[in-house]
Amino acid sequence: MKKSTVKLMSLIGLGLITTLNSCSEDDGTEPTKNITPTITTPTTYEFSRNGSSSVSYSGQTDRLNQLAEIKDVLKKGDNGEVILAKTLEDMFANTNDNGGGNFSFTTTKQLKSKTFTIDQTYFEDLFNAAEQASNSGAIKIVAANGTAGLATRASGKTILVDENGREFTQLIEKGLMGATFYNQIVNTYLTDERVGDQVNNADLEAGKNYTKMEHHMDEAFGYVGAPVDFRSNYSGKGTVRYWANYSNNADDNIQMNDRLMNAFKRARAAIVEKKYSIRDEEVAKIHQEFEVLIAATAIHYANETKAATNDGDRLHVLSECYAFTRALRYSNMNNRKLTQAEVDDLLENKIGSNFWKIKEQNLNLLIDKLASTYELEAVKDQL
Amino acid sequence: MNIFKRTLFLALLAIGLIACSDDDGGGDKSTIDQAEFLRNSSKIISEAWLDLETTAIEFEDLANGFKNASNNSISQNQIQELRAQLKKTWKSWQNASTYEFGAVAPFSLKSNLNIYRTDTAKIEQSKRDKNYDFAQLSLKDAKGFPALDYLLNMAEESVTVTIFSSDSARRVYLERVVNDLTSRIKEVRTSWENDRANFESNKGTDVGSSTGMLVNALNLHFEKYFRNNKIGIPLGVRSSGIPQTDFVEAFYASYSLELAKENFTALKNFYYGIDATNVNGFGLEDYLIALDAADLNQRIKDQITNIEIKLNDLSDPLALQIANDANKVQEAYNEIQKLIILWKVDMPSRMGILITFQDNDGD
């Protein structure tokens, strides 16, 4: 960065501080504060060094693409075709770097090894159950309490559910958004081991344009599925995927996009400027805001469940609600608001294992618990 | 460069000054008597819930007597009374159902009371099994007004007498549907009344303010529950133009349009601020006029009239109307569509309200 640019940046920063202070109602009763470091929030998640980008997260993008192709297979089950557990397992573990021939692209990256360790078998069990249920779907067995098969939605499309009405596509796709993407962000990358003070932020990685610490931040960002210019009221051309897509859904009510993106952008800028107290604040914010995003999404689907008008729609949105609520299990131990036991209580006692038996009062308890924990009371009915 | 820096600095200062101003666009709110608007709205809403509760309790008494009657004492008169009470309660529902927001929202009254088409196989199955629990969401399409419509109006009067005479489980089922409906309405009215003072004092136009919630509720109802459910879906807008006439409200009783008109009149009255005794108080109309948006108010009023003309051009049974002359229904639908733009885009923007409800059927 040229010196004049740095000066310009600090001038902008100064301008902002001045203007912010001028808004304060508190007119000078406070003594002069110690000078705390500040940074300007970057406009986009784009950073460069020596004229070329220092950001890279192609491995994360590969995994996002892998999940999209896994969903394509699951959709066949929803459409009444037989699907094989082996296909899903090969894709999950990326056998032979091409998902056993099922991916349209090759990569050395895989989802399974990045999935919350003790839940890898949870997904493999679901693959097996999906194969079994798809045999029923293929002979047009209609789903009912105790019977796996196809449930029809208002749109006329069908979904494949197990004997308890749980939709495989949602439990697996949204499940992996939690167990893999979110888990990697909060339990791998946004930890002291990866972005803490002992991580190298002085030297460039061999043959790369980024430091280790910068790269770890980028890898976390890559799992969000957000375009670099993502923001509130987003109207840009970038593809909004996975978590970013759900952030966008909550954006009108709680400005989720800015809350999440500003924290990511500021954390990365703080790493560049080596202002580590800001980095720590912003990383803590990402942990917080991500939980809010998950809770808001779970509340949204609980509301949709209450409003659903037929079995297919209800089981579909309840499966989403369940999977998003379940994602709270993966929150970082040091930054979470709900204990594991509280999350399990929501899953086991509020939603329960048989989706055919869901009751309104239980969904309201789930909504209230999440809304009060994550300060979403004012918007809980509108999410 | 120096000049550039100085300009930038000044620009930033200017931005800061603008951000400090209280007047953040979206109309001048200082002239709005929001207290009067909220008080009058609250009065209209309370009257609607009270009337619904009163008719539901009457219904409960009738259904209770019906259940306890001995097998061969069922009379045509009893069926007539029950049918009339169903219609009365269902019409009252058209006046109240819009107001499912705030403290009332968690009860999901719309989806508990009025999912149509009803699942007749589920009704018959549950009635046979006898272990049905109306707290389970999976029975939402086997209860409420549409289930009562099926039970009471599926056959002509004399046949209905015969069916109920020999089937006490059917009378029990009907009574339990009415009980479920009544107890939910009571819960809702209680929670509304408990929250009423809070509603009237929760001023402003932010997300979560009473006015914000009310305008969102009005739009959600008009778009999804009026336009889609009552007109659009039977007409075939969700099925590539192929009519789905079994999705009309009151499929068996065939007074679908009568209910739709009742509902539209309720929406209109709310817009004007007209209460149950026909007194025209401070409504959204007055709100817009106070915002210096009399032109917008006039366009809304004209469009309300256009819709009424088109609705009056149709006749019940709606299913038959669609089968015989769907174009006329489409015309009504098109006029409804125009009001949605005025209510959902123009009005909130003048009031400084954000429309935040989501009506996404997608995944």
XYZ file of C-alpha atoms in Angstrom:
746
model
C 0.000 0.000 0.000
C 1.369 3.404 -0.943
C 2.000 5.897 1.794
C -0.448 8.427 0.406
C -3.155 5.779 0.362
C -2.486 4.972 3.979
C -2.743 8.643 4.832
C -5.937 8.917 2.880
C -7.372 5.885 4.656
C -6.550 7.270 8.072
C -8.067 10.556 7.041
C -11.274 8.794 6.096
C -11.122 6.974 9.414
C -10.667 10.277 11.211
C -13.549 11.771 9.276
C -15.775 8.932 10.323
C -14.803 9.215 13.952
C -15.452 12.916 13.869
C -18.848 12.470 12.337
C -19.746 9.640 14.663
C -18.801 11.702 17.674
C -20.862 14.580 16.416
C -23.922 12.359 16.619
C -23.381 11.564 20.267
C -25.879 13.024 22.696
C -23.318 12.689 25.410
C -21.716 16.101 25.087
C -18.327 15.987 26.625
C -19.046 14.733 30.091
C -16.681 11.849 29.474
C -12.973 12.436 29.875
C -10.772 12.034 26.822
C -10.575 8.371 25.972
C -7.408 6.445 25.376
C -6.740 6.179 21.722
C -7.998 2.777 20.679
C -7.059 1.408 17.281
C -9.671 1.778 14.577
C -9.994 0.529 11.053
C -12.213 1.433 8.168
C -14.678 -1.246 7.176
C -13.686 -2.333 3.670
C -16.355 -2.007 1.004
C -15.942 -5.586 -0.157
C -14.154 -8.750 0.907
C -11.322 -8.069 -1.530
C -7.727 -7.656 -0.405
C -4.572 -7.370 -2.420
C -0.834 -7.257 -2.067
C 1.558 -5.962 -4.698
C -1.272 -5.484 -7.120
C -2.753 -8.941 -6.986
C -5.381 -10.533 -4.791
C -4.275 -12.051 -1.523
C -7.555 -13.895 -1.043
C -7.998 -17.567 -1.831
C -10.638 -20.121 -0.849
C -10.980 -22.391 -3.840
C -11.026 -25.479 -1.606
C -14.137 -24.169 0.126
C -15.811 -23.398 -3.179
C -15.097 -26.978 -4.290
C -16.893 -28.277 -1.223
C -19.863 -25.978 -1.780
C -20.065 -27.376 -5.303
C -19.835 -30.936 -4.008
C -22.782 -30.390 -1.703
C -24.791 -28.962 -4.609
C -24.208 -32.159 -6.592
C -25.068 -34.338 -3.600
C -28.347 -32.453 -3.423
C -28.982 -33.220 -7.094
C -28.780 -36.924 -6.263
C -31.110 -36.531 -3.275
C -33.597 -34.693 -5.494
C -33.862 -37.830 -7.610
C -35.109 -39.609 -4.519
C -37.657 -36.835 -4.033
C -38.805 -37.418 -7.593
C -39.461 -41.101 -6.950
C -36.237 -42.615 -8.285
C -34.079 -45.163 -6.494
C -30.909 -43.630 -5.042
C -27.959 -45.623 -3.736
C -26.230 -45.075 -0.410
C -22.940 -45.943 -2.100
C -23.322 -43.011 -4.501
C -23.840 -40.629 -1.594
C -20.981 -42.147 0.428
C -18.597 -41.898 -2.517
C -19.522 -38.265 -2.978
C -19.282 -37.533 0.735
C -15.777 -39.037 0.960
C -14.857 -37.921 -2.585
C -13.652 -41.369 -3.623
C -10.979 -41.181 -6.371
C -11.131 -37.384 -6.288
C -14.334 -37.444 -8.350
C -16.853 -38.829 -5.852
C -16.617 -42.318 -7.355
C -17.384 -40.849 -10.758
C -20.449 -38.973 -9.527
C -19.057 -35.449 -9.465
C -18.833 -33.419 -12.648
C -15.398 -32.162 -11.574
C -12.307 -33.450 -9.816
C -10.669 -32.108 -6.683
C -8.658 -33.482 -3.821
C -10.984 -31.798 -1.306
C -13.646 -33.733 0.507
C -16.585 -33.041 2.787
C -16.389 -36.059 5.054
C -13.019 -35.336 6.668
C -14.193 -31.797 7.437
C -17.467 -32.923 8.973
C -17.963 -32.781 12.742
C -16.207 -36.028 13.623
C -18.803 -37.744 15.750
C -21.553 -36.904 13.254
C -19.983 -38.517 10.188
C -21.869 -41.726 10.878
C -25.090 -39.748 11.421
C -24.931 -38.745 7.763
C -23.872 -42.183 6.556
C -26.846 -43.662 8.402
C -29.060 -41.144 6.647
C -27.615 -42.214 3.265
C -28.567 -45.813 4.009
C -32.041 -44.857 5.198
C -32.505 -42.694 2.094
C -31.690 -45.637 -0.181
C -34.196 -47.811 1.633
C -36.923 -45.180 1.552
C -36.244 -44.480 -2.117
C -37.216 -48.080 -2.885
C -40.634 -47.258 -1.421
C -40.729 -43.952 -3.276
C -39.974 -45.722 -6.538
C -43.173 -47.776 -6.201
C -45.125 -44.627 -5.262
C -45.769 -45.468 -1.642
C -47.413 -42.487 0.021
C -45.702 -41.362 3.209
C -47.712 -41.707 6.425
C -47.025 -41.888 10.123
C -44.884 -45.044 10.374
C -44.405 -45.402 6.627
C -41.507 -44.018 4.600
C -42.359 -42.775 1.117
C -43.324 -39.738 -0.902
C -45.259 -36.755 0.484
C -46.802 -34.313 -1.974
C -46.380 -30.567 -1.609
C -48.814 -27.839 -2.619
C -46.701 -27.233 -5.710
C -47.379 -30.825 -6.793
C -43.742 -31.823 -6.243
C -42.967 -34.737 -3.970
C -40.408 -35.195 -1.204
C -38.913 -38.418 0.121
C -39.352 -38.840 3.877
C -38.574 -41.563 6.387
C -41.149 -43.341 8.545
C -41.146 -40.371 10.926
C -41.803 -37.817 8.206
C -38.236 -36.483 8.064
C -37.123 -35.313 4.623
C -33.743 -36.702 3.619
C -32.778 -33.854 1.291
C -33.130 -31.282 4.065
C -31.583 -33.348 6.843
C -28.544 -34.025 4.664
C -28.081 -30.766 2.754
C -28.866 -28.378 5.609
C -27.288 -30.887 7.984
C -23.949 -30.628 6.177
C -24.211 -26.852 6.043
C -24.049 -27.121 9.820
C -21.803 -30.116 10.429
C -19.275 -29.204 7.739
C -19.416 -25.549 6.662
C -20.414 -23.934 9.938
C -18.368 -26.376 11.952
C -15.256 -25.562 9.918
C -15.803 -21.833 10.261
C -16.272 -21.731 14.013
C -14.375 -24.761 15.274
C -11.431 -24.853 12.890
C -10.704 -21.489 11.349
C -12.005 -18.890 13.757
C -10.005 -20.261 16.659
C -6.762 -19.213 18.309
C -4.988 -22.096 16.587
C -5.775 -20.597 13.173
C -6.121 -16.859 13.614
C -4.608 -16.292 17.057
C -1.464 -14.393 17.957
C 0.886 -17.345 17.494
C -0.160 -17.833 13.877
C 2.277 -16.480 11.315
C 1.129 -13.183 9.899
C 4.529 -11.884 8.829
C 5.700 -14.176 6.067
C 3.985 -15.139 2.893
C 3.250 -18.824 2.459
C 5.609 -20.464 -0.002
C 4.580 -19.547 -3.524
C 1.489 -17.666 -2.289
C 0.426 -14.080 -1.889
C -0.986 -14.466 1.610
C 0.137 -15.101 5.163
C -1.071 -18.122 7.064
C -3.374 -16.004 9.204
C -4.890 -14.184 6.245
C -5.520 -17.446 4.485
C -7.278 -18.997 7.468
C -9.639 -16.047 7.606
C -10.358 -16.433 3.904
C -11.032 -20.124 4.271
C -13.615 -19.337 6.930
C -15.183 -16.770 4.631
C -15.238 -19.243 1.756
C -17.636 -21.486 3.649
C -20.247 -18.724 3.955
C -21.174 -18.787 0.276
C -21.236 -15.000 0.032
C -20.095 -12.920 -2.941
C -17.254 -10.530 -2.054
C -19.586 -7.531 -2.416
C -22.378 -9.087 -0.320
C -24.212 -6.568 1.879
C -27.657 -5.647 3.181
C -30.294 -5.017 0.491
C -27.986 -6.911 -1.819
C -28.591 -6.269 -5.481
C -25.208 -7.299 -6.849
C -24.590 -9.958 -9.437
C -22.689 -12.409 -7.254
C -24.054 -15.858 -6.521
C -25.541 -16.006 -3.041
C -25.241 -19.552 -1.748
C -25.862 -21.602 1.355
C -25.451 -19.597 4.559
C -25.327 -16.304 2.670
C -28.644 -17.198 1.069
C -30.285 -17.640 4.470
C -28.666 -14.465 5.702
C -30.272 -12.724 2.756
C -33.669 -14.154 3.739
C -33.306 -12.639 7.209
C -31.833 -9.394 5.948
C -35.047 -7.336 5.751
C -35.816 -7.996 9.379
C -32.428 -7.946 11.057
C -29.899 -6.612 8.499
C -28.152 -9.948 8.744
C -25.963 -9.452 5.667
C -24.223 -6.356 7.004
C -23.890 -7.821 10.465
C -22.092 -10.853 9.121
C -20.143 -9.251 6.284
C -18.881 -6.264 8.245
C -17.439 -8.585 10.861
C -15.704 -10.702 8.219
C -14.383 -7.690 6.301
C -13.164 -5.899 9.408
C -11.528 -9.011 10.822
C -9.623 -9.559 7.585
C -8.635 -5.879 7.367
C -7.462 -5.987 10.981
C -5.242 -8.932 10.138
C -3.738 -6.967 7.243
C -3.188 -3.964 9.472
C -2.059 -6.166 12.363
C -4.557 -4.601 14.729
C -5.198 -7.718 16.712
C -7.578 -6.350 19.300
C -9.934 -5.455 16.470
C -9.412 -8.858 14.892
C -10.419 -10.492 18.161
C -13.503 -8.343 18.533
C -14.639 -9.047 15.001
C -13.960 -12.773 15.211
C -16.055 -12.867 18.381
C -18.742 -10.992 16.476
C -18.751 -13.554 13.671
C -19.337 -16.301 16.242
C -22.231 -14.301 17.689
C -23.805 -13.243 14.433
C -23.616 -16.710 12.947
C -25.631 -18.085 15.828
C -28.184 -15.315 15.300
C -28.385 -16.263 11.631
C -28.962 -19.920 12.494
C -31.561 -19.077 15.135
C -33.401 -16.658 12.832
C -33.503 -19.295 10.108
C -34.777 -21.970 12.495
C -37.488 -19.574 13.733
C -38.442 -18.796 10.139
C -38.983 -22.466 9.385
C -40.835 -23.032 12.661
C -43.213 -20.249 11.579
C -43.527 -21.846 8.158
C -44.313 -25.166 9.819
C -47.148 -23.578 11.736
C -48.518 -22.007 8.575
C -48.161 -25.079 6.346
C -51.413 -26.337 4.876
C -50.628 -29.911 3.894
C -48.464 -32.822 4.968
C -45.800 -32.415 2.268
C -45.196 -28.739 2.924
C -45.265 -29.184 6.678
C -42.780 -32.065 6.717
C -40.508 -30.160 4.328
C -40.263 -26.976 6.368
C -40.125 -28.839 9.667
C -37.164 -30.828 8.321
C -35.465 -27.519 7.558
C -36.311 -26.207 11.010
C -34.858 -29.333 12.575
C -31.651 -29.253 10.540
C -30.990 -25.571 11.204
C -31.702 -25.950 14.915
C -29.352 -28.918 14.907
C -26.596 -26.702 13.481
C -26.454 -24.937 16.850
C -24.855 -28.131 18.188
C -21.708 -27.168 16.325
C -21.285 -23.721 17.809
C -17.894 -23.070 19.304
C -17.643 -24.118 22.939
C -16.199 -20.780 24.044
C -18.588 -18.581 22.120
C -21.974 -20.280 22.248
C -25.082 -19.010 23.949
C -27.031 -22.255 24.244
C -25.539 -25.284 25.934
C -25.448 -28.621 24.141
C -28.159 -29.826 26.519
C -30.397 -26.895 25.620
C -29.996 -27.561 21.904
C -30.715 -31.238 22.447
C -33.822 -30.300 24.393
C -35.072 -28.286 21.422
C -34.408 -31.181 19.069
C -35.664 -34.027 21.215
C -38.451 -32.495 23.256
C -39.681 -29.519 21.266
C -39.472 -30.928 17.743
C -39.240 -34.593 18.713
C -38.353 -37.614 16.640
C -41.724 -38.140 14.946
C -42.509 -35.192 12.689
C -46.075 -36.390 12.165
C -46.806 -35.616 15.803
C -45.455 -32.080 15.975
C -47.572 -29.655 17.995
C -47.919 -25.915 17.779
C -47.227 -25.268 21.451
C -43.891 -27.057 21.111
C -42.897 -24.978 18.116
C -43.825 -21.866 20.059
C -41.553 -22.988 22.889
C -38.730 -23.469 20.399
C -39.370 -20.066 18.835
C -39.502 -18.350 22.226
C -36.326 -20.025 23.430
C -34.371 -19.024 20.337
C -35.893 -15.538 20.170
C -35.110 -14.710 23.792
C -31.596 -16.161 23.597
C -30.647 -14.324 20.419
C -32.573 -11.087 20.913
C -35.050 -11.754 18.148
C -38.221 -11.143 20.172
C -39.275 -8.081 18.194
C -39.164 -9.877 14.857
C -39.887 -13.482 15.775
C -43.300 -13.519 14.087
C -42.026 -11.863 10.955
C -38.950 -13.952 10.296
C -4.540 15.451 -4.242
C -4.850 17.997 -1.487
C -8.037 19.365 -2.892
C -9.330 15.889 -3.338
C -8.605 15.050 0.296
C -10.238 18.196 1.525
C -13.325 17.580 -0.576
C -13.543 14.043 0.675
C -13.237 15.206 4.251
C -15.993 17.737 3.764
C -18.146 15.162 2.069
C -17.727 12.831 5.009
C -18.629 15.574 7.412
C -21.711 16.281 5.381
C -22.698 12.630 5.499
C -22.241 12.713 9.236
C -24.490 15.737 9.526
C -27.194 14.145 7.439
C -27.009 10.987 9.526
C -27.572 13.082 12.651
C -30.781 14.597 11.363
C -34.016 13.302 12.842
C -35.800 13.535 9.547
C -34.786 10.308 7.902
C -37.061 10.397 4.894
C -40.235 8.405 4.403
C -42.673 11.228 4.984
C -43.123 13.777 7.689
C -44.395 11.853 10.663
C -44.816 14.831 12.942
C -48.317 15.617 11.691
C -49.583 12.086 12.209
C -51.873 11.385 15.094
C -50.625 7.865 15.522
C -52.264 7.558 18.940
C -55.672 8.087 17.379
C -54.880 5.668 14.545
C -53.783 2.943 16.948
C -56.733 3.552 19.274
C -59.255 3.289 16.480
C -57.538 0.271 14.921
C -57.461 -1.428 18.276
C -61.188 -0.782 18.693
C -61.971 -2.333 15.310
C -59.804 -5.348 16.063
C -61.325 -5.883 19.521
C -64.834 -5.754 18.111
C -63.910 -8.320 15.477
C -62.455 -10.790 17.964
C -65.384 -10.318 20.341
C -67.948 -11.032 17.644
C -66.036 -14.110 16.544
C -65.823 -15.419 20.097
C -69.540 -14.803 20.667
C -70.612 -16.676 17.537
C -68.179 -19.511 18.283
C -69.586 -19.964 21.786
C -73.103 -20.151 20.321
C -71.801 -22.766 17.922
C -70.253 -24.729 20.778
C -73.602 -24.879 22.595
C -75.353 -26.164 19.495
C -72.659 -28.739 18.780
C -72.732 -29.914 22.360
C -76.471 -30.526 22.262
C -76.022 -32.281 18.946
C -73.393 -34.628 20.333
C -75.525 -35.523 23.343
C -78.683 -36.202 21.360
C -79.736 -39.815 21.122
C -79.200 -41.617 17.853
C -82.553 -41.291 16.176
C -83.598 -37.919 17.508
C -81.591 -35.902 15.000
C -83.900 -33.520 13.151
C -83.664 -31.544 9.970
C -84.121 -28.467 12.103
C -80.962 -29.270 14.042
C -78.967 -29.594 10.836
C -80.370 -26.275 9.615
C -79.366 -24.575 12.844
C -75.865 -25.987 12.720
C -75.443 -25.001 9.093
C -76.654 -21.462 9.787
C -74.323 -21.165 12.758
C -71.380 -22.407 10.724
C -72.067 -19.739 8.141
C -72.482 -17.035 10.773
C -69.224 -17.966 12.494
C -67.353 -18.349 9.226
C -68.506 -14.888 8.162
C -67.452 -13.430 11.480
C -64.079 -15.053 10.884
C -63.740 -13.017 7.673
C -63.835 -9.862 9.797
C -61.204 -10.990 12.292
C -58.742 -13.189 10.450
C -56.590 -10.348 9.103
C -55.456 -9.408 12.572
C -53.132 -12.315 13.200
C -50.052 -10.399 14.281
C -48.129 -9.440 17.410
C -49.355 -11.183 20.540
C -51.867 -13.140 18.479
C -49.417 -14.461 15.881
C -48.104 -17.450 17.860
C -51.567 -19.051 17.841
C -51.566 -19.522 14.048
C -55.308 -19.217 14.011
C -55.574 -19.054 10.223
C -53.905 -22.377 9.697
C -55.735 -23.978 12.617
C -59.176 -22.784 11.582
C -59.278 -22.451 7.858
C -57.165 -24.739 5.707
C -58.949 -25.648 2.520
C -59.164 -27.995 0.735
C -59.883 -30.143 3.763
C -58.617 -33.732 3.801
C -61.819 -35.757 3.886
C -60.001 -39.104 4.030
C -58.133 -37.906 7.107
C -61.424 -36.801 8.698
C -63.066 -40.182 8.120
C -59.966 -42.058 9.249
C -59.582 -40.010 12.444
C -63.260 -40.359 13.231
C -62.935 -44.157 12.953
C -59.697 -44.348 14.956
C -61.155 -42.150 17.716
C -57.680 -41.287 19.090
C -57.261 -38.002 17.243
C -55.449 -35.139 18.938
C -56.193 -31.740 17.412
C -53.030 -30.326 18.967
C -51.061 -32.198 16.297
C -50.347 -30.075 13.265
C -50.900 -33.057 10.980
C -54.651 -32.746 11.666
C -54.880 -29.103 10.655
C -56.451 -30.040 7.332
C -59.010 -32.256 9.074
C -60.540 -29.632 11.347
C -61.651 -25.998 11.394
C -64.340 -24.424 9.206
C -63.601 -26.499 6.081
C -63.963 -29.788 8.012
C -67.279 -28.556 9.439
C -68.311 -27.603 5.918
C -67.627 -31.162 4.820
C -69.429 -32.740 7.759
C -72.512 -30.523 7.534
C -72.810 -29.740 3.840
C -71.471 -32.761 1.981
C -74.970 -34.080 1.344
C -78.447 -32.649 1.167
C -80.306 -31.996 4.379
C -82.297 -35.207 4.721
C -79.295 -37.353 3.856
C -77.195 -35.440 6.374
C -79.802 -36.214 9.048
C -79.578 -39.913 8.182
C -75.774 -39.939 8.227
C -75.544 -38.288 11.643
C -78.429 -40.285 13.112
C -76.615 -43.570 12.850
C -73.119 -42.331 13.604
C -72.501 -40.941 17.077
C -68.730 -40.882 16.455
C -69.391 -38.392 13.681
C -71.325 -36.149 16.041
C -68.496 -36.393 18.558
C -65.990 -35.482 15.856
C -68.025 -32.452 14.850
C -68.342 -31.322 18.437
C -64.616 -31.693 19.034
C -63.824 -29.675 15.928
C -66.092 -26.901 17.193
C -64.526 -27.137 20.664
C -61.036 -26.870 19.223
C -62.052 -23.874 17.147
C -63.776 -22.117 20.039
C -61.023 -22.677 22.572
C -58.429 -21.332 20.143
C -60.521 -18.247 19.448
C -60.900 -17.660 23.198
C -57.150 -17.942 23.694
C -56.536 -15.463 20.929
C -59.045 -12.942 22.188
C -57.615 -13.148 25.700
C -54.074 -12.602 24.505
C -55.168 -9.738 22.252
C -56.993 -8.010 25.100
C -54.016 -8.530 27.416
C -51.744 -6.943 24.868
C -54.102 -4.187 23.757
C -52.608 -1.401 25.875
C -49.179 -2.371 24.660
C -50.413 -2.293 21.070
C -51.799 1.210 21.489
C -48.614 2.539 23.059
C -46.124 0.851 20.732
C -45.730 3.816 18.416
C -43.405 4.541 15.540
C -42.911 2.825 12.219
C -39.930 0.566 12.867
C -39.947 -3.177 12.418
C -41.877 -4.419 15.464
C -43.918 -1.223 15.926
C -47.707 -1.648 16.033
C -48.259 0.276 12.822
C -45.487 -1.670 11.117
C -46.943 -4.991 12.199
C -50.456 -3.956 11.240
C -49.537 -2.874 7.707
C -47.535 -6.069 7.256
C -50.448 -8.167 8.531
C -52.886 -6.386 6.229
C -50.679 -7.053 3.220
C -49.872 -10.626 4.106
C -53.557 -11.334 4.497
C -54.618 -9.557 1.347
C -51.963 -11.162 -0.803
C -51.866 -14.696 0.483
C -55.171 -15.373 2.207
C -57.450 -13.240 0.074
C -55.920 -13.097 -3.403
C -54.210 -16.515 -3.492
C -56.402 -18.721 -1.366
C -59.859 -17.357 -2.085
C -59.431 -16.525 -5.782
C -56.051 -17.311 -7.310
C -55.523 -20.944 -6.441
C -59.031 -22.100 -7.483
C -58.560 -20.086 -10.662
C -55.356 -21.961 -11.409
C -52.627 -19.372 -10.916
C -50.535 -21.951 -9.101
C -51.232 -24.695 -11.625
C -50.344 -23.122 -14.980
C -53.882 -21.904 -15.525
C -55.552 -25.240 -14.896
C -58.369 -24.469 -12.434
C -58.368 -26.236 -9.087
C -61.963 -25.641 -8.123
C -61.862 -28.123 -5.248
C -59.638 -25.554 -3.515
C -62.380 -22.966 -3.091
C -63.344 -21.884 0.405
C -66.664 -23.437 1.487
C -66.478 -26.051 -1.269
C -69.534 -27.980 -0.007
C -71.696 -25.053 1.090
C -70.851 -23.134 -2.093
C -70.918 -19.664 -0.563
C -67.254 -19.011 -1.410
C -67.794 -15.595 -2.972
C -70.034 -14.454 -0.163
C -67.170 -15.159 2.251
C -64.642 -13.494 -0.034
C -66.757 -10.357 -0.284
C -67.253 -10.314 3.474
C -63.502 -10.473 3.866
C -62.867 -7.745 1.326
C -65.398 -5.475 3.020
C -63.567 -6.025 6.304
C -60.277 -5.052 4.662
C -61.906 -2.001 3.122
C -63.472 -0.950 6.416
C -60.172 -1.319 8.154
C -58.534 0.880 5.557
C -61.174 3.568 6.082
C -61.193 3.129 9.846
C -64.845 2.056 10.008
C -65.805 0.184 13.165
C -68.513 -2.404 13.831
C -71.131 0.284 14.415
C -70.312 1.895 11.064
C -68.602 4.911 12.603
C -65.776 6.130 10.386
C -62.785 6.851 12.624
C -59.103 7.454 11.987
C -57.957 4.788 9.543
C -55.171 4.307 7.039
C -57.085 6.654 4.758
C -56.752 9.468 7.285
C -53.161 8.477 7.932
C -52.286 8.955 4.265
C -54.176 12.231 4.041
C -52.273 13.493 7.072
C -49.066 12.493 5.302
C -50.101 14.729 2.439
C -50.764 11.696 0.269
C -54.392 12.368 -0.584
C -53.632 11.449 -4.201
C -52.469 7.997 -3.182
C -55.507 7.615 -0.945
C -57.749 8.462 -3.888
C -56.054 5.879 -6.103
C -56.509 3.264 -3.378
C -60.180 4.140 -2.951
C -60.757 3.978 -6.693
C -59.064 0.619 -6.848
C -61.166 -0.714 -3.963
C -64.243 0.275 -5.955
C -62.878 -1.401 -9.085
C -62.431 -4.636 -7.179
C -65.926 -4.455 -5.735
C -67.387 -3.979 -9.200
C -65.547 -7.027 -10.487
C -66.467 -9.154 -7.481
C -70.118 -8.190 -7.817
C -69.934 -9.342 -11.397
C -69.337 -12.909 -10.188
C -71.789 -15.327 -8.669
C -71.662 -18.302 -6.345
C -70.842 -21.116 -6.514
C -67.378 -19.807 -7.347
C -66.317 -23.250 -8.573
C -69.091 -23.122 -11.161
C -68.251 -19.534 -12.073
C -64.664 -20.561 -12.773
C -65.782 -23.548 -14.798
C -68.226 -21.470 -16.861
C -66.498 -18.123 -17.209
C -63.020 -18.027 -15.754
C -62.248 -14.791 -17.593
C -64.481 -12.784 -15.304
C -62.690 -14.232 -12.297
C -59.376 -13.437 -13.907
C -60.519 -9.832 -14.331
C -61.298 -9.600 -10.639
C -57.919 -11.131 -9.883
C -56.186 -8.536 -12.053
C -57.875 -5.682 -10.209
C -56.868 -7.217 -6.868
C -53.330 -7.333 -8.157
C -53.337 -3.582 -8.725
C -54.390 -2.871 -5.160
C -51.548 -5.047 -3.899
C -49.061 -2.686 -5.493
C -50.721 0.355 -3.924
C -50.988 -1.251 -0.488
C -47.726 -3.121 -0.417
C -45.386 -0.716 -2.195
C -46.756 2.839 -2.346
C -48.529 3.053 1.009
C -45.704 1.604 3.161
C -43.150 3.770 1.424
C -45.174 6.903 2.201
C -45.607 5.766 5.787
C -41.953 4.837 6.219
C -42.804 1.202 6.896
C -40.775 -1.767 5.780
C -42.666 -4.755 4.401
C -40.868 -7.691 5.952
C -43.266 -10.607 5.758
C -42.142 -13.457 3.606
C -44.485 -15.533 1.573
C -42.146 -17.957 -0.032
C -43.458 -21.371 -0.885
C -40.071 -22.305 -2.275
C -37.336 -24.080 -0.448
